[in-house]
Amino acid sequence: MSTPNTAETLPTTGPAGGAPASPGGVAVLECDDVCVHFGGVKAVDGISLQLLPDTIHGIIGPNGSGKSTLIGAITRLTKLTSGRLLFDGEEYQSSPASVVARKRVARTFQTVRLLPDLTVLENIQLGADGRTHDEGPRPNLLKRLLGKQISPAVGEAIERTNLQGFESFYPSELSYGTQRRVEIARAISTGPRLLLLDEPTAGMNQTERAEISALLQSLRTGGLSQLLVEHDVQMMIDTCDHVFAMNFGKLIAEGRPKDVVQSPQVQEAYLGRKWRDHA
Amino acid sequence: MQDVLSVVSLGSIYLLFALGMSLTWGTIDVLNFSHGSIFMFSTFTAYLLLGSTALPFLAVVAVAVAVGALMSVLIQVLAFEQIIKRARTKKNAEMQILIGGIGIAIIPLAIAQHHTKSNPFGLRESSFSVDTWVVGDLRITNIAVMTIIVALVLWLALALWLRRSRNGLALRAIGVDAEVASLMGVDRRRLALVTMAVAGGLAGLAGVLFTFTLGAITPESGDTLLVKAFAIIILGGVGSMRGVAFGAYFLAACEVWVLTQTSGSWVEAVSFGLIFIVLLIRPAGVFGRKEVRRT
Amino acid sequence: MSSFYLTNLVLVQATITGLLLALSIQVPIRMGVFSFAGAGAYGFGCYAGAILVLDYQMAAVPTIVITGLLAGLVVLVVGLLIAKLNGLYLAMATVAFCLIISVVAINGGELTGGSTGRYGVISDFTMGHMFAIGAIALVLVALSERGKLGRRVDAVREDPELAASMGINVRRYRLVAFAVSGVLGGVAGAMNILVRSAVSPLDIGFPLIVLALTMIIVGGSLSWKGAVIGALIFTWLPDLLAVVGEWQELIYGIIVAIAAVLLPRGLYGVYVDTKRSVLRRRRQEATDKATAQTPPPTSTGDTTDIDRLAPEMEAQR
Ligand SMILES: Nc1ncnc2c1ncn2[C@@H]1O[C@H](COP(=O)(O)OP(=O)(O)O)[C@@H](O)[C@H]1O
Ligand SMILES: [Mg+2]
């Protein structure tokens, strides 16, 4: 088993080279000693980290290491046992999830969660429905009452995720990979400042993964901070500016993707698991 | 003292009725809202048979139990299994089973109402007669004694069966985690059918004893009992055998107490109020197991 | 036409009250709140309407408005109490609420008239009022199924967690569902007493829940059109089935049971599903090539990725 690591012993290497993260810039999100315990299971156990604007962050870690739970905690869908959460320097660990979402924190889930009775277009519009930060002139009343108007953000999200032509499909008519892209489009259409993606490319092939990777990199502007959970190490190295490694609910390493992947803690976490699996 | 006796005999009827509902709800997640009409219709069948022949007590019981078990199994196969097969999520399935149960209950009710013109019917034609014994200043009927004994014996037997036997263990495993249970090689379908049959048989038995106790029941009497049984089960905690006994006698005690304290018919409100209070204060019930949520 | 209307006036009235009763249960169901409190509100509305007209000599329209608001308030309070509950538990708590209303009606003394109930409720209520109120309710409910609100209601029902992550205050939606259901049920009850002029404890309670549920199960729970279909069928069917005679109740039961088991989305749901599959087929024929989709999932992640990681790290060592 890995020895417990404290923050001081983490092999921190700072923001990745070449990343446009402003070194002096204030973090979009900060977790301070966040714990989520389910009875005896310490799913997240004292995580402190910062997410910077214009940066793609990644989390790697074996299954069950608490990655999804951390995202749940950040979005307030999962109850914190203790710790503080700050958005733009403001504490929000006691705000309900909907209030956090309205701060423009968007997420996708590990499993596909599209509404089965809405078309692709409507599912994505559901994300744009929550936008309050850029409301232009309101469409006319009749159009609004009949629910015909579609936000410009939706068209943009569809274009970015390459979903043109699928607008009138229902989720059950799409392949798994396409469903996942609809989810990403829905998250993007909210106009997020923090985008949390939980294994967005699970079930996609290499080409699709590369597309998603390119998409995320193209979004690295306008102050957007991203946090990506993925198992595909190569994709993480190619995509992320800064990677966190988790095991047993704790951060065991963070820094430049390549460094983190090569760090002894991470190797032990994965290889240790591999040995156990083969035992 | 007479009041205590009333509590025990009323509670025993509640226990018999709620036992079957609790069993299916706690193990195979079926909250069967046609339990009340099974209760009524199995008695109704016995009543119809008695119209042509005078049967002894045991034969009446046997008929009602058999009809109850048969109805219950039929409902499981024709309705609940189909619902589970089609439902998208477990939550949807639960709600649809509740609604389906309410819908199905209309059928036996309609038949009985049509035949009896909604009048009460009883089992007087049976060769069994209700006697009252007087012990000291206590009065008790033979049917009340029988109900108490039968309820407690069956309750104990069912609890032991759930705890000790292979099938019982498997059933409890399903109640805790259906997926793991099926991985363990539990034949869920067969066990579900057995459970439904037992529950239906208990409903039939409760119907006969209840009818002998009261003299007659109306076709609609299953509805009220249904809500009472729900109150009993959640009071004790879903899936708990101790809980269902506690709930049954507790509800009976409350009702008898309200009956002696108030005029009018507030007694019906006891169980409904109890549902509210329990759900607000202790949703898991008195003996309820802590819900373990899994992702 | 007009003679048909006159001979069937009672049925027309029953259709409108039945429709509002069905909507009072359907609106919360559409938000994922399985509440039968609307049926309780209906019972409450019958009595409140009778009391306002008989004891306070109120005219029809204010009676209906006040009753609706009161019922909405009562059900909202119930909703606040049981907001934390879900699924079966919530459903049963609201069933208990409906039954408590009946018990109160029986024990309410002079106010509710005990087991005889209240009768002789005559007011200035006209069919014009009734059509207008029914139409307003229907239009408002129909609008709530469209556009942004409709989508958000869908999200709250299908996936509350997702809804919250989209910035939707799920708790508020659920409370609104309770209030709206109370108003609809209360208005339906008030209109019922104004056209029937009498109410007794036997008229409210469990059978009312079964009736409302029946309409929605058979019609369809996810659109006002389903409620309309259900209300029409179950108000007019008994009359048409009179041909079948005495077994009407049984046929009724069989229809409901079949719908509950086989058509969980009701008749309207069947229509929607059919429409959708026709559309799909047409689309497939038209653009057989253009819709060439991304290939099915190649790897489901975990094991392969971890296996890939290990040798890679070994190479880097
Ligand atoms: N709702 C829950 N109740 C109990 N345990 C949970 C719950 N959610 C997650 N867990 C546990 O927390 C741990 C971390 O899970 P998760 O965050 O999903 O891991 P990951 O996303 O890294 O695979 C696991 O051991 C899991 O079983
Ligand atoms: Mg995960």
Short mmCIF file of N, CA and C in Angstrom, two decimals, chain C residues 68-204:
data_model
loop_
_atom_site.label_atom_id
_atom_site.label_comp_id
_atom_site.label_asym_id
_atom_site.label_seq_id
_atom_site.Cartn_x
_atom_site.Cartn_y
_atom_site.Cartn_z
N GLY C 68 -59.61 27.68 -4.58
CA GLY C 68 -58.39 27.27 -5.27
C GLY C 68 -57.15 27.72 -4.51
N LEU C 69 -57.16 28.98 -4.08
CA LEU C 69 -55.98 29.49 -3.37
C LEU C 69 -55.78 28.76 -2.05
N LEU C 70 -56.89 28.56 -1.31
CA LEU C 70 -56.78 27.86 -0.03
C LEU C 70 -56.23 26.45 -0.23
N ALA C 71 -56.79 25.76 -1.21
CA ALA C 71 -56.36 24.39 -1.45
C ALA C 71 -54.89 24.37 -1.84
N GLY C 72 -54.50 25.35 -2.68
CA GLY C 72 -53.09 25.43 -3.07
C GLY C 72 -52.21 25.62 -1.85
N LEU C 73 -52.64 26.45 -0.94
CA LEU C 73 -51.87 26.72 0.26
C LEU C 73 -51.76 25.46 1.13
N VAL C 74 -52.91 24.80 1.32
CA VAL C 74 -52.91 23.59 2.16
C VAL C 74 -51.96 22.55 1.59
N VAL C 75 -52.05 22.32 0.29
CA VAL C 75 -51.21 21.28 -0.31
C VAL C 75 -49.74 21.72 -0.31
N LEU C 76 -49.52 23.03 -0.46
CA LEU C 76 -48.14 23.50 -0.38
C LEU C 76 -47.55 23.21 1.00
N VAL C 77 -48.35 23.42 2.04
CA VAL C 77 -47.86 23.13 3.40
C VAL C 77 -47.56 21.63 3.53
N VAL C 78 -48.46 20.81 2.99
CA VAL C 78 -48.19 19.37 2.99
C VAL C 78 -46.87 19.10 2.27
N GLY C 79 -46.70 19.76 1.13
CA GLY C 79 -45.48 19.58 0.36
C GLY C 79 -44.24 19.97 1.14
N LEU C 80 -44.33 21.09 1.87
CA LEU C 80 -43.19 21.51 2.67
C LEU C 80 -42.85 20.46 3.71
N LEU C 81 -43.92 19.85 4.27
CA LEU C 81 -43.69 18.83 5.30
C LEU C 81 -42.99 17.61 4.73
N ILE C 82 -43.42 17.18 3.55
CA ILE C 82 -42.94 15.89 3.05
C ILE C 82 -41.99 16.05 1.86
N ALA C 83 -41.44 17.26 1.71
CA ALA C 83 -40.60 17.52 0.53
C ALA C 83 -39.42 16.56 0.43
N LYS C 84 -38.97 16.07 1.56
CA LYS C 84 -37.78 15.22 1.54
C LYS C 84 -38.08 13.81 1.04
N LEU C 85 -39.35 13.43 1.09
CA LEU C 85 -39.68 12.05 0.74
C LEU C 85 -39.63 11.84 -0.77
N ASN C 86 -39.61 10.59 -1.14
CA ASN C 86 -39.54 10.27 -2.56
C ASN C 86 -40.35 9.03 -2.89
N GLY C 87 -40.63 8.88 -4.16
CA GLY C 87 -41.22 7.64 -4.67
C GLY C 87 -42.42 7.17 -3.88
N LEU C 88 -42.38 5.89 -3.51
CA LEU C 88 -43.49 5.26 -2.83
C LEU C 88 -43.88 5.99 -1.55
N TYR C 89 -42.87 6.43 -0.81
CA TYR C 89 -43.14 7.03 0.49
C TYR C 89 -43.92 8.32 0.32
N LEU C 90 -43.49 9.11 -0.67
CA LEU C 90 -44.19 10.35 -0.92
C LEU C 90 -45.62 10.05 -1.38
N ALA C 91 -45.74 9.09 -2.28
CA ALA C 91 -47.07 8.75 -2.78
C ALA C 91 -47.99 8.37 -1.62
N MET C 92 -47.48 7.52 -0.73
CA MET C 92 -48.34 7.04 0.36
C MET C 92 -48.64 8.14 1.36
N ALA C 93 -47.67 9.03 1.59
CA ALA C 93 -47.96 10.13 2.51
C ALA C 93 -49.10 10.98 1.96
N THR C 94 -49.13 11.16 0.63
CA THR C 94 -50.21 11.98 0.07
C THR C 94 -51.53 11.22 0.06
N VAL C 95 -51.46 9.89 -0.09
CA VAL C 95 -52.69 9.10 0.06
C VAL C 95 -53.23 9.30 1.47
N ALA C 96 -52.33 9.26 2.45
CA ALA C 96 -52.76 9.48 3.83
C ALA C 96 -53.40 10.85 3.98
N PHE C 97 -52.83 11.85 3.32
CA PHE C 97 -53.40 13.20 3.38
C PHE C 97 -54.84 13.20 2.85
N CYS C 98 -55.06 12.55 1.72
CA CYS C 98 -56.41 12.50 1.14
C CYS C 98 -57.39 11.85 2.11
N LEU C 99 -56.93 10.75 2.73
CA LEU C 99 -57.84 10.02 3.61
C LEU C 99 -58.12 10.83 4.88
N ILE C 100 -57.12 11.59 5.32
CA ILE C 100 -57.35 12.43 6.50
C ILE C 100 -58.43 13.47 6.19
N ILE C 101 -58.40 14.01 4.97
CA ILE C 101 -59.46 14.97 4.58
C ILE C 101 -60.83 14.31 4.75
N SER C 102 -60.95 13.06 4.32
CA SER C 102 -62.25 12.38 4.47
C SER C 102 -62.64 12.24 5.94
N VAL C 103 -61.67 11.86 6.76
CA VAL C 103 -62.00 11.68 8.18
C VAL C 103 -62.42 13.01 8.79
N VAL C 104 -61.72 14.07 8.42
CA VAL C 104 -62.09 15.39 8.92
C VAL C 104 -63.51 15.73 8.45
N ALA C 105 -63.83 15.40 7.21
CA ALA C 105 -65.16 15.69 6.69
C ALA C 105 -66.23 14.97 7.52
N ILE C 106 -65.95 13.74 7.89
CA ILE C 106 -66.94 12.98 8.67
C ILE C 106 -67.10 13.58 10.06
N ASN C 107 -65.98 14.05 10.62
CA ASN C 107 -66.00 14.50 12.00
C ASN C 107 -66.10 16.02 12.16
N GLY C 108 -66.39 16.70 11.06
CA GLY C 108 -66.34 18.17 11.11
C GLY C 108 -67.58 18.84 11.69
N GLY C 109 -68.51 18.07 12.23
CA GLY C 109 -69.69 18.67 12.86
C GLY C 109 -70.54 19.44 11.87
N GLU C 110 -71.05 20.59 12.32
CA GLU C 110 -71.96 21.36 11.49
C GLU C 110 -71.30 21.89 10.23
N LEU C 111 -70.01 22.19 10.36
CA LEU C 111 -69.29 22.80 9.25
C LEU C 111 -69.31 21.89 8.03
N THR C 112 -69.09 20.60 8.24
CA THR C 112 -69.03 19.68 7.10
C THR C 112 -70.27 18.81 7.01
N GLY C 113 -71.13 18.92 7.99
CA GLY C 113 -72.37 18.15 7.94
C GLY C 113 -72.22 16.68 8.25
N GLY C 114 -71.12 16.31 8.89
CA GLY C 114 -70.95 14.92 9.31
C GLY C 114 -71.08 13.95 8.17
N SER C 115 -71.73 12.81 8.44
CA SER C 115 -71.76 11.78 7.40
C SER C 115 -72.80 12.07 6.31
N THR C 116 -73.72 13.03 6.56
CA THR C 116 -74.64 13.40 5.48
C THR C 116 -73.99 14.37 4.51
N GLY C 117 -73.03 15.16 5.00
CA GLY C 117 -72.38 16.13 4.14
C GLY C 117 -73.18 17.42 4.01
N ARG C 118 -72.83 18.22 2.99
CA ARG C 118 -73.54 19.47 2.77
C ARG C 118 -74.33 19.36 1.48
N TYR C 119 -75.51 19.98 1.46
CA TYR C 119 -76.32 19.92 0.24
C TYR C 119 -77.05 21.25 0.03
N GLY C 120 -77.68 21.36 -1.12
CA GLY C 120 -78.40 22.59 -1.43
C GLY C 120 -77.49 23.75 -1.77
N VAL C 121 -76.34 23.44 -2.34
CA VAL C 121 -75.40 24.50 -2.71
C VAL C 121 -75.80 25.08 -4.06
N ILE C 122 -76.51 26.19 -4.01
CA ILE C 122 -76.97 26.81 -5.25
C ILE C 122 -76.32 28.19 -5.37
N SER C 123 -75.79 28.49 -6.54
CA SER C 123 -75.16 29.80 -6.72
C SER C 123 -75.39 30.28 -8.15
N ASP C 124 -74.69 31.38 -8.49
CA ASP C 124 -74.87 31.94 -9.83
C ASP C 124 -73.90 31.33 -10.84
N PHE C 125 -73.46 30.12 -10.57
CA PHE C 125 -72.48 29.47 -11.43
C PHE C 125 -73.12 29.09 -12.77
N THR C 126 -72.42 29.42 -13.87
CA THR C 126 -72.96 29.08 -15.19
C THR C 126 -71.98 28.20 -15.95
N MET C 127 -72.49 27.60 -17.02
CA MET C 127 -71.61 26.80 -17.85
C MET C 127 -70.54 27.66 -18.50
N GLY C 128 -70.86 28.94 -18.71
CA GLY C 128 -69.86 29.86 -19.26
C GLY C 128 -68.65 29.93 -18.34
N HIS C 129 -68.92 30.11 -17.04
CA HIS C 129 -67.84 30.11 -16.05
C HIS C 129 -67.02 28.84 -16.19
N MET C 130 -67.75 27.74 -16.27
CA MET C 130 -67.08 26.45 -16.22
C MET C 130 -66.15 26.27 -17.43
N PHE C 131 -66.67 26.59 -18.61
CA PHE C 131 -65.83 26.45 -19.80
C PHE C 131 -64.62 27.37 -19.71
N ALA C 132 -64.86 28.61 -19.25
CA ALA C 132 -63.76 29.58 -19.19
C ALA C 132 -62.66 29.07 -18.24
N ILE C 133 -63.07 28.64 -17.05
CA ILE C 133 -62.07 28.20 -16.08
C ILE C 133 -61.32 26.97 -16.59
N GLY C 134 -62.08 26.04 -17.15
CA GLY C 134 -61.43 24.84 -17.70
C GLY C 134 -60.44 25.20 -18.78
N ALA C 135 -60.82 26.14 -19.65
CA ALA C 135 -59.93 26.51 -20.76
C ALA C 135 -58.68 27.19 -20.23
N ILE C 136 -58.86 28.10 -19.26
CA ILE C 136 -57.68 28.80 -18.71
C ILE C 136 -56.71 27.79 -18.11
N ALA C 137 -57.25 26.87 -17.31
CA ALA C 137 -56.38 25.88 -16.67
C ALA C 137 -55.64 25.06 -17.72
N LEU C 138 -56.37 24.66 -18.73
CA LEU C 138 -55.78 23.80 -19.76
C LEU C 138 -54.65 24.53 -20.50
N VAL C 139 -54.92 25.79 -20.84
CA VAL C 139 -53.91 26.55 -21.59
C VAL C 139 -52.65 26.74 -20.74
N LEU C 140 -52.85 27.08 -19.47
CA LEU C 140 -51.68 27.30 -18.62
C LEU C 140 -50.86 26.02 -18.48
N VAL C 141 -51.55 24.90 -18.26
CA VAL C 141 -50.82 23.64 -18.13
C VAL C 141 -50.11 23.31 -19.44
N ALA C 142 -50.81 23.55 -20.57
CA ALA C 142 -50.20 23.23 -21.86
C ALA C 142 -48.95 24.07 -22.09
N LEU C 143 -49.00 25.35 -21.69
CA LEU C 143 -47.81 26.19 -21.88
C LEU C 143 -46.64 25.69 -21.05
N SER C 144 -46.94 25.11 -19.90
CA SER C 144 -45.85 24.64 -19.04
C SER C 144 -45.15 23.43 -19.63
N GLU C 145 -45.68 22.91 -20.72
CA GLU C 145 -45.04 21.75 -21.33
C GLU C 145 -44.13 22.16 -22.47
N ARG C 146 -44.10 23.46 -22.76
CA ARG C 146 -43.35 23.90 -23.94
C ARG C 146 -42.09 24.63 -23.53
N GLY C 147 -41.19 24.76 -24.49
CA GLY C 147 -40.05 25.64 -24.35
C GLY C 147 -39.20 25.36 -23.13
N LYS C 148 -38.62 26.43 -22.60
CA LYS C 148 -37.67 26.32 -21.51
C LYS C 148 -38.30 25.63 -20.30
N LEU C 149 -39.49 26.08 -19.94
CA LEU C 149 -40.13 25.50 -18.77
C LEU C 149 -40.37 24.01 -18.97
N GLY C 150 -40.85 23.65 -20.16
CA GLY C 150 -41.10 22.24 -20.43
C GLY C 150 -39.85 21.40 -20.31
N ARG C 151 -38.76 21.89 -20.87
CA ARG C 151 -37.50 21.15 -20.79
C ARG C 151 -37.07 20.99 -19.35
N ARG C 152 -37.20 22.08 -18.60
CA ARG C 152 -36.71 22.04 -17.22
C ARG C 152 -37.57 21.09 -16.38
N VAL C 153 -38.88 21.11 -16.64
CA VAL C 153 -39.75 20.17 -15.93
C VAL C 153 -39.34 18.73 -16.25
N ASP C 154 -39.05 18.48 -17.52
CA ASP C 154 -38.57 17.16 -17.92
C ASP C 154 -37.33 16.76 -17.15
N ALA C 155 -36.40 17.71 -17.04
CA ALA C 155 -35.14 17.42 -16.36
C ALA C 155 -35.39 17.12 -14.89
N VAL C 156 -36.25 17.90 -14.26
CA VAL C 156 -36.52 17.69 -12.85
C VAL C 156 -37.11 16.29 -12.62
N ARG C 157 -37.94 15.84 -13.54
CA ARG C 157 -38.54 14.52 -13.40
C ARG C 157 -37.53 13.41 -13.68
N GLU C 158 -36.88 13.50 -14.83
CA GLU C 158 -36.06 12.38 -15.26
C GLU C 158 -34.78 12.25 -14.45
N ASP C 159 -34.22 13.36 -14.04
CA ASP C 159 -32.90 13.30 -13.42
C ASP C 159 -32.65 14.54 -12.57
N PRO C 160 -33.16 14.54 -11.34
CA PRO C 160 -33.05 15.72 -10.49
C PRO C 160 -31.60 16.18 -10.30
N GLU C 161 -30.70 15.21 -10.24
CA GLU C 161 -29.30 15.58 -10.03
C GLU C 161 -28.78 16.37 -11.24
N LEU C 162 -29.09 15.85 -12.41
CA LEU C 162 -28.70 16.55 -13.63
C LEU C 162 -29.34 17.93 -13.65
N ALA C 163 -30.61 17.98 -13.29
CA ALA C 163 -31.32 19.26 -13.29
C ALA C 163 -30.59 20.26 -12.40
N ALA C 164 -30.21 19.83 -11.22
CA ALA C 164 -29.50 20.72 -10.31
C ALA C 164 -28.20 21.18 -10.93
N SER C 165 -27.52 20.27 -11.65
CA SER C 165 -26.25 20.67 -12.25
C SER C 165 -26.46 21.60 -13.44
N MET C 166 -27.71 21.76 -13.85
CA MET C 166 -28.02 22.73 -14.91
C MET C 166 -28.54 24.03 -14.29
N GLY C 167 -28.40 24.16 -13.00
CA GLY C 167 -28.81 25.40 -12.34
C GLY C 167 -30.27 25.46 -11.98
N ILE C 168 -30.96 24.32 -12.03
CA ILE C 168 -32.39 24.33 -11.72
C ILE C 168 -32.59 24.06 -10.23
N ASN C 169 -33.38 24.89 -9.60
CA ASN C 169 -33.68 24.71 -8.18
C ASN C 169 -34.77 23.64 -8.04
N VAL C 170 -34.34 22.40 -7.93
CA VAL C 170 -35.27 21.28 -7.98
C VAL C 170 -36.30 21.36 -6.87
N ARG C 171 -35.87 21.75 -5.69
CA ARG C 171 -36.78 21.82 -4.57
C ARG C 171 -37.91 22.81 -4.84
N ARG C 172 -37.55 23.94 -5.46
CA ARG C 172 -38.59 24.93 -5.73
C ARG C 172 -39.60 24.38 -6.74
N TYR C 173 -39.09 23.71 -7.77
CA TYR C 173 -40.00 23.13 -8.76
C TYR C 173 -40.96 22.15 -8.09
N ARG C 174 -40.42 21.34 -7.19
CA ARG C 174 -41.28 20.34 -6.55
C ARG C 174 -42.34 21.01 -5.68
N LEU C 175 -41.96 22.09 -5.01
CA LEU C 175 -42.94 22.78 -4.17
C LEU C 175 -44.01 23.43 -5.04
N VAL C 176 -43.58 24.02 -6.15
CA VAL C 176 -44.57 24.60 -7.07
C VAL C 176 -45.52 23.51 -7.55
N ALA C 177 -44.96 22.32 -7.80
CA ALA C 177 -45.83 21.22 -8.24
C ALA C 177 -46.92 20.96 -7.20
N PHE C 178 -46.56 20.97 -5.94
CA PHE C 178 -47.56 20.76 -4.90
C PHE C 178 -48.61 21.86 -4.94
N ALA C 179 -48.15 23.11 -4.99
CA ALA C 179 -49.09 24.22 -4.95
C ALA C 179 -50.05 24.17 -6.14
N VAL C 180 -49.48 23.96 -7.34
CA VAL C 180 -50.32 23.94 -8.53
C VAL C 180 -51.33 22.80 -8.44
N SER C 181 -50.86 21.66 -7.97
CA SER C 181 -51.77 20.54 -7.86
C SER C 181 -52.90 20.85 -6.88
N GLY C 182 -52.57 21.56 -5.80
CA GLY C 182 -53.60 21.96 -4.84
C GLY C 182 -54.62 22.90 -5.48
N VAL C 183 -54.13 23.89 -6.23
CA VAL C 183 -55.04 24.85 -6.87
C VAL C 183 -55.96 24.13 -7.85
N LEU C 184 -55.36 23.29 -8.70
CA LEU C 184 -56.18 22.60 -9.70
C LEU C 184 -57.23 21.71 -9.03
N GLY C 185 -56.78 20.94 -8.03
CA GLY C 185 -57.72 20.05 -7.32
C GLY C 185 -58.81 20.86 -6.62
N GLY C 186 -58.40 21.95 -5.97
CA GLY C 186 -59.37 22.77 -5.25
C GLY C 186 -60.41 23.36 -6.18
N VAL C 187 -59.94 23.90 -7.32
CA VAL C 187 -60.87 24.49 -8.29
C VAL C 187 -61.81 23.42 -8.83
N ALA C 188 -61.25 22.24 -9.12
CA ALA C 188 -62.10 21.16 -9.63
C ALA C 188 -63.17 20.80 -8.61
N GLY C 189 -62.77 20.71 -7.34
CA GLY C 189 -63.73 20.37 -6.30
C GLY C 189 -64.80 21.43 -6.15
N ALA C 190 -64.38 22.70 -6.18
CA ALA C 190 -65.34 23.79 -6.03
C ALA C 190 -66.35 23.78 -7.18
N MET C 191 -65.83 23.58 -8.41
CA MET C 191 -66.76 23.55 -9.55
C MET C 191 -67.70 22.36 -9.43
N ASN C 192 -67.18 21.26 -8.92
CA ASN C 192 -68.01 20.07 -8.75
C ASN C 192 -69.18 20.35 -7.82
N ILE C 193 -68.87 20.97 -6.68
CA ILE C 193 -69.96 21.21 -5.72
C ILE C 193 -70.95 22.23 -6.28
N LEU C 194 -70.46 23.18 -7.07
CA LEU C 194 -71.36 24.20 -7.62
C LEU C 194 -72.31 23.60 -8.67
N VAL C 195 -71.88 22.56 -9.37
CA VAL C 195 -72.82 21.97 -10.33
C VAL C 195 -73.61 20.81 -9.73
N ARG C 196 -73.02 20.12 -8.74
CA ARG C 196 -73.73 18.99 -8.14
C ARG C 196 -74.64 19.40 -6.98
N SER C 197 -74.24 20.50 -6.32
CA SER C 197 -74.97 21.09 -5.20
C SER C 197 -74.96 20.25 -3.92
N ALA C 198 -74.33 19.08 -3.92
CA ALA C 198 -74.25 18.32 -2.68
C ALA C 198 -72.94 17.55 -2.62
N VAL C 199 -72.45 17.34 -1.40
CA VAL C 199 -71.24 16.52 -1.22
C VAL C 199 -71.36 15.76 0.09
N SER C 200 -70.90 14.52 0.09
CA SER C 200 -70.87 13.75 1.33
C SER C 200 -69.51 13.06 1.42
N PRO C 201 -69.14 12.59 2.60
CA PRO C 201 -67.82 11.96 2.74
C PRO C 201 -67.61 10.81 1.76
N LEU C 202 -68.71 10.19 1.34
CA LEU C 202 -68.56 9.06 0.42
C LEU C 202 -68.05 9.49 -0.95
N ASP C 203 -68.25 10.79 -1.27
CA ASP C 203 -67.86 11.27 -2.59
C ASP C 203 -66.36 11.52 -2.71
N ILE C 204 -65.68 11.60 -1.57
CA ILE C 204 -64.24 11.89 -1.63
C ILE C 204 -63.50 10.72 -1.00
#
